[in-house]
């Protein structure tokens, strides 16, 4: 859809939306994936880290996803492929990170490692 949107004479709002939605989705999905990974890794650390509140895990996941996504936009690395800088993509990534954090705070994340402690 990206080439079609760029070829057509469409309103800029529509172009920005279509071209930046993947960054928003990447930020949300990446944060949720990292949250799950951090919950899985938490039991392997010392007692102090095992006692971390879930909010700190959520913040760590948002931070890691943010560093990855935004550093990719600024071309500090090219892990995600051939990327072109666009400030709207950066804003979409930040909005996605905020949405992901809000979802985690509102609905939580099932930490299945807690179920197996008994």
PDB file of C-alpha atoms in Angstrom:
ATOM      1  CA  UNK A   1       0.000   0.000   0.000  1.00  0.00           C
ATOM      2  CA  UNK A   2       2.972   2.297   0.651  1.00  0.00           C
ATOM      3  CA  UNK A   3       3.953   2.767  -3.046  1.00  0.00           C
ATOM      4  CA  UNK A   4       0.329   3.366  -4.007  1.00  0.00           C
ATOM      5  CA  UNK A   5      -0.074   6.043  -1.317  1.00  0.00           C
ATOM      6  CA  UNK A   6       3.124   7.786  -2.401  1.00  0.00           C
ATOM      7  CA  UNK A   7       2.086   7.807  -6.092  1.00  0.00           C
ATOM      8  CA  UNK A   8      -1.400   9.221  -5.581  1.00  0.00           C
ATOM      9  CA  UNK A   9      -2.321  12.789  -4.906  1.00  0.00           C
ATOM     10  CA  UNK A  10      -3.936  12.122  -1.549  1.00  0.00           C
ATOM     11  CA  UNK A  11      -4.341  14.441   1.430  1.00  0.00           C
ATOM     12  CA  UNK A  12      -1.208  14.625   3.581  1.00  0.00           C
ATOM     13  CA  UNK A  13      -3.100  13.503   6.682  1.00  0.00           C
ATOM     14  CA  UNK A  14      -3.992  10.229   4.945  1.00  0.00           C
ATOM     15  CA  UNK A  15      -0.404   9.718   3.735  1.00  0.00           C
ATOM     16  CA  UNK A  16       1.027  10.381   7.196  1.00  0.00           C
ATOM     17  CA  UNK A  17      -1.469   7.989   8.771  1.00  0.00           C
ATOM     18  CA  UNK A  18      -0.837   5.133   6.336  1.00  0.00           C
ATOM     19  CA  UNK A  19       2.951   5.543   6.347  1.00  0.00           C
ATOM     20  CA  UNK A  20       3.285   5.883  10.133  1.00  0.00           C
ATOM     21  CA  UNK A  21       0.855   3.228  11.384  1.00  0.00           C
ATOM     22  CA  UNK A  22       3.501   0.471  11.056  1.00  0.00           C
ATOM     23  CA  UNK A  23       5.708   2.361  13.522  1.00  0.00           C
ATOM     24  CA  UNK A  24       2.842   2.700  15.967  1.00  0.00           C
ATOM     25  CA  UNK A  25       2.083  -1.029  15.691  1.00  0.00           C
ATOM     26  CA  UNK A  26       5.783  -1.921  15.994  1.00  0.00           C
ATOM     27  CA  UNK A  27       6.043   0.064  19.226  1.00  0.00           C
ATOM     28  CA  UNK A  28       2.960  -1.587  20.755  1.00  0.00           C
ATOM     29  CA  UNK A  29       3.803  -5.134  19.710  1.00  0.00           C
ATOM     30  CA  UNK A  30       7.484  -4.714  20.581  1.00  0.00           C
ATOM     31  CA  UNK A  31       6.650  -3.435  24.053  1.00  0.00           C
ATOM     32  CA  UNK A  32       4.239  -6.279  24.739  1.00  0.00           C
ATOM     33  CA  UNK A  33       6.756  -8.842  23.494  1.00  0.00           C
ATOM     34  CA  UNK A  34       9.542  -7.364  25.615  1.00  0.00           C
ATOM     35  CA  UNK A  35       7.269  -7.308  28.657  1.00  0.00           C
ATOM     36  CA  UNK A  36       6.643 -11.016  28.261  1.00  0.00           C
ATOM     37  CA  UNK A  37      10.350 -11.714  27.826  1.00  0.00           C
ATOM     38  CA  UNK A  38      11.270  -9.675  30.891  1.00  0.00           C
ATOM     39  CA  UNK A  39       8.677 -11.519  32.974  1.00  0.00           C
ATOM     40  CA  UNK A  40      10.169 -14.809  31.797  1.00  0.00           C
ATOM     41  CA  UNK A  41      13.698 -13.657  32.679  1.00  0.00           C
ATOM     42  CA  UNK A  42      12.839 -12.149  36.068  1.00  0.00           C
ATOM     43  CA  UNK A  43      13.017 -15.447  38.045  1.00  0.00           C
ATOM     44  CA  UNK A  44      16.609 -16.031  36.899  1.00  0.00           C
ATOM     45  CA  UNK A  45      17.940 -12.891  38.552  1.00  0.00           C
ATOM     46  CA  UNK A  46      18.838 -12.342  42.188  1.00  0.00           C
ATOM     47  CA  UNK A  47      16.210 -11.874  44.874  1.00  0.00           C
ATOM     48  CA  UNK A  48      16.300  -8.099  44.593  1.00  0.00           C
ATOM     49  CA  UNK A  49      15.372  -8.100  40.896  1.00  0.00           C
ATOM     50  CA  UNK A  50      12.765 -10.825  41.390  1.00  0.00           C
ATOM     51  CA  UNK A  51      10.901  -8.482  43.705  1.00  0.00           C
ATOM     52  CA  UNK A  52      10.589  -5.748  41.064  1.00  0.00           C
ATOM     53  CA  UNK A  53       7.096  -4.394  40.733  1.00  0.00           C
ATOM     54  CA  UNK A  54       5.311  -5.083  37.472  1.00  0.00           C
ATOM     55  CA  UNK A  55       5.274  -1.351  36.699  1.00  0.00           C
ATOM     56  CA  UNK A  56       9.081  -1.345  36.598  1.00  0.00           C
ATOM     57  CA  UNK A  57       9.021  -4.263  34.164  1.00  0.00           C
ATOM     58  CA  UNK A  58       6.535  -2.343  32.005  1.00  0.00           C
ATOM     59  CA  UNK A  59       8.733   0.760  32.086  1.00  0.00           C
ATOM     60  CA  UNK A  60      11.827  -1.272  31.191  1.00  0.00           C
ATOM     61  CA  UNK A  61      10.001  -2.829  28.221  1.00  0.00           C
ATOM     62  CA  UNK A  62       8.821   0.587  27.011  1.00  0.00           C
ATOM     63  CA  UNK A  63      12.349   1.959  27.410  1.00  0.00           C
ATOM     64  CA  UNK A  64      13.999  -0.856  25.469  1.00  0.00           C
ATOM     65  CA  UNK A  65      11.364  -0.709  22.704  1.00  0.00           C
ATOM     66  CA  UNK A  66      11.723   3.074  22.583  1.00  0.00           C
ATOM     67  CA  UNK A  67      15.494   2.995  22.284  1.00  0.00           C
ATOM     68  CA  UNK A  68      15.269   0.423  19.497  1.00  0.00           C
ATOM     69  CA  UNK A  69      12.471   2.106  17.534  1.00  0.00           C
ATOM     70  CA  UNK A  70      13.616   5.694  17.813  1.00  0.00           C
ATOM     71  CA  UNK A  71      17.301   4.918  17.235  1.00  0.00           C
ATOM     72  CA  UNK A  72      16.246   3.089  14.082  1.00  0.00           C
ATOM     73  CA  UNK A  73      14.371   6.174  12.883  1.00  0.00           C
ATOM     74  CA  UNK A  74      17.467   8.314  13.423  1.00  0.00           C
ATOM     75  CA  UNK A  75      19.549   5.701  11.553  1.00  0.00           C
ATOM     76  CA  UNK A  76      21.788   4.871  14.507  1.00  0.00           C
ATOM     77  CA  UNK A  77      21.378   1.253  13.391  1.00  0.00           C
ATOM     78  CA  UNK A  78      19.802  -0.506  10.433  1.00  0.00           C
ATOM     79  CA  UNK A  79      18.551  -3.669  12.136  1.00  0.00           C
ATOM     80  CA  UNK A  80      14.979  -3.195  10.915  1.00  0.00           C
ATOM     81  CA  UNK A  81      15.913  -2.718   7.262  1.00  0.00           C
ATOM     82  CA  UNK A  82      16.314   0.219   4.933  1.00  0.00           C
ATOM     83  CA  UNK A  83      14.684   3.014   6.886  1.00  0.00           C
ATOM     84  CA  UNK A  84      14.030   6.622   5.875  1.00  0.00           C
ATOM     85  CA  UNK A  85      13.821   9.286   8.587  1.00  0.00           C
ATOM     86  CA  UNK A  86      10.393  10.815   9.043  1.00  0.00           C
ATOM     87  CA  UNK A  87       9.456  12.846  12.105  1.00  0.00           C
ATOM     88  CA  UNK A  88       5.891  11.522  11.852  1.00  0.00           C
ATOM     89  CA  UNK A  89       7.248   7.989  12.241  1.00  0.00           C
ATOM     90  CA  UNK A  90       9.064   9.067  15.408  1.00  0.00           C
ATOM     91  CA  UNK A  91       5.848  10.612  16.741  1.00  0.00           C
ATOM     92  CA  UNK A  92       3.883   7.457  15.845  1.00  0.00           C
ATOM     93  CA  UNK A  93       6.460   5.349  17.683  1.00  0.00           C
ATOM     94  CA  UNK A  94       6.187   7.537  20.782  1.00  0.00           C
ATOM     95  CA  UNK A  95       2.392   7.396  20.657  1.00  0.00           C
ATOM     96  CA  UNK A  96       2.599   3.598  20.323  1.00  0.00           C
ATOM     97  CA  UNK A  97       4.891   3.386  23.349  1.00  0.00           C
ATOM     98  CA  UNK A  98       2.490   5.486  25.419  1.00  0.00           C
ATOM     99  CA  UNK A  99      -0.472   3.366  24.288  1.00  0.00           C
ATOM    100  CA  UNK A 100       1.390   0.143  25.117  1.00  0.00           C
ATOM    101  CA  UNK A 101       2.331   1.413  28.581  1.00  0.00           C
ATOM    102  CA  UNK A 102      -1.258   2.500  29.187  1.00  0.00           C
ATOM    103  CA  UNK A 103      -2.581  -0.897  28.110  1.00  0.00           C
ATOM    104  CA  UNK A 104      -0.133  -2.661  30.397  1.00  0.00           C
ATOM    105  CA  UNK A 105      -1.035  -0.450  33.335  1.00  0.00           C
ATOM    106  CA  UNK A 106      -4.776  -0.756  32.737  1.00  0.00           C
ATOM    107  CA  UNK A 107      -5.059  -4.457  31.925  1.00  0.00           C
ATOM    108  CA  UNK A 108      -1.785  -5.858  33.221  1.00  0.00           C
ATOM    109  CA  UNK A 109       0.118  -8.728  31.737  1.00  0.00           C
ATOM    110  CA  UNK A 110      -0.368 -12.294  32.884  1.00  0.00           C
ATOM    111  CA  UNK A 111       2.876 -13.434  34.455  1.00  0.00           C
ATOM    112  CA  UNK A 112       2.531 -17.200  34.179  1.00  0.00           C
ATOM    113  CA  UNK A 113       5.714 -17.725  36.177  1.00  0.00           C
ATOM    114  CA  UNK A 114       3.715 -16.632  39.242  1.00  0.00           C
ATOM    115  CA  UNK A 115       1.256 -19.506  38.652  1.00  0.00           C
ATOM    116  CA  UNK A 116       3.957 -22.158  38.936  1.00  0.00           C
ATOM    117  CA  UNK A 117       5.461 -21.016  42.256  1.00  0.00           C
ATOM    118  CA  UNK A 118       3.069 -23.062  44.370  1.00  0.00           C
TER     119      UNK A 118
END
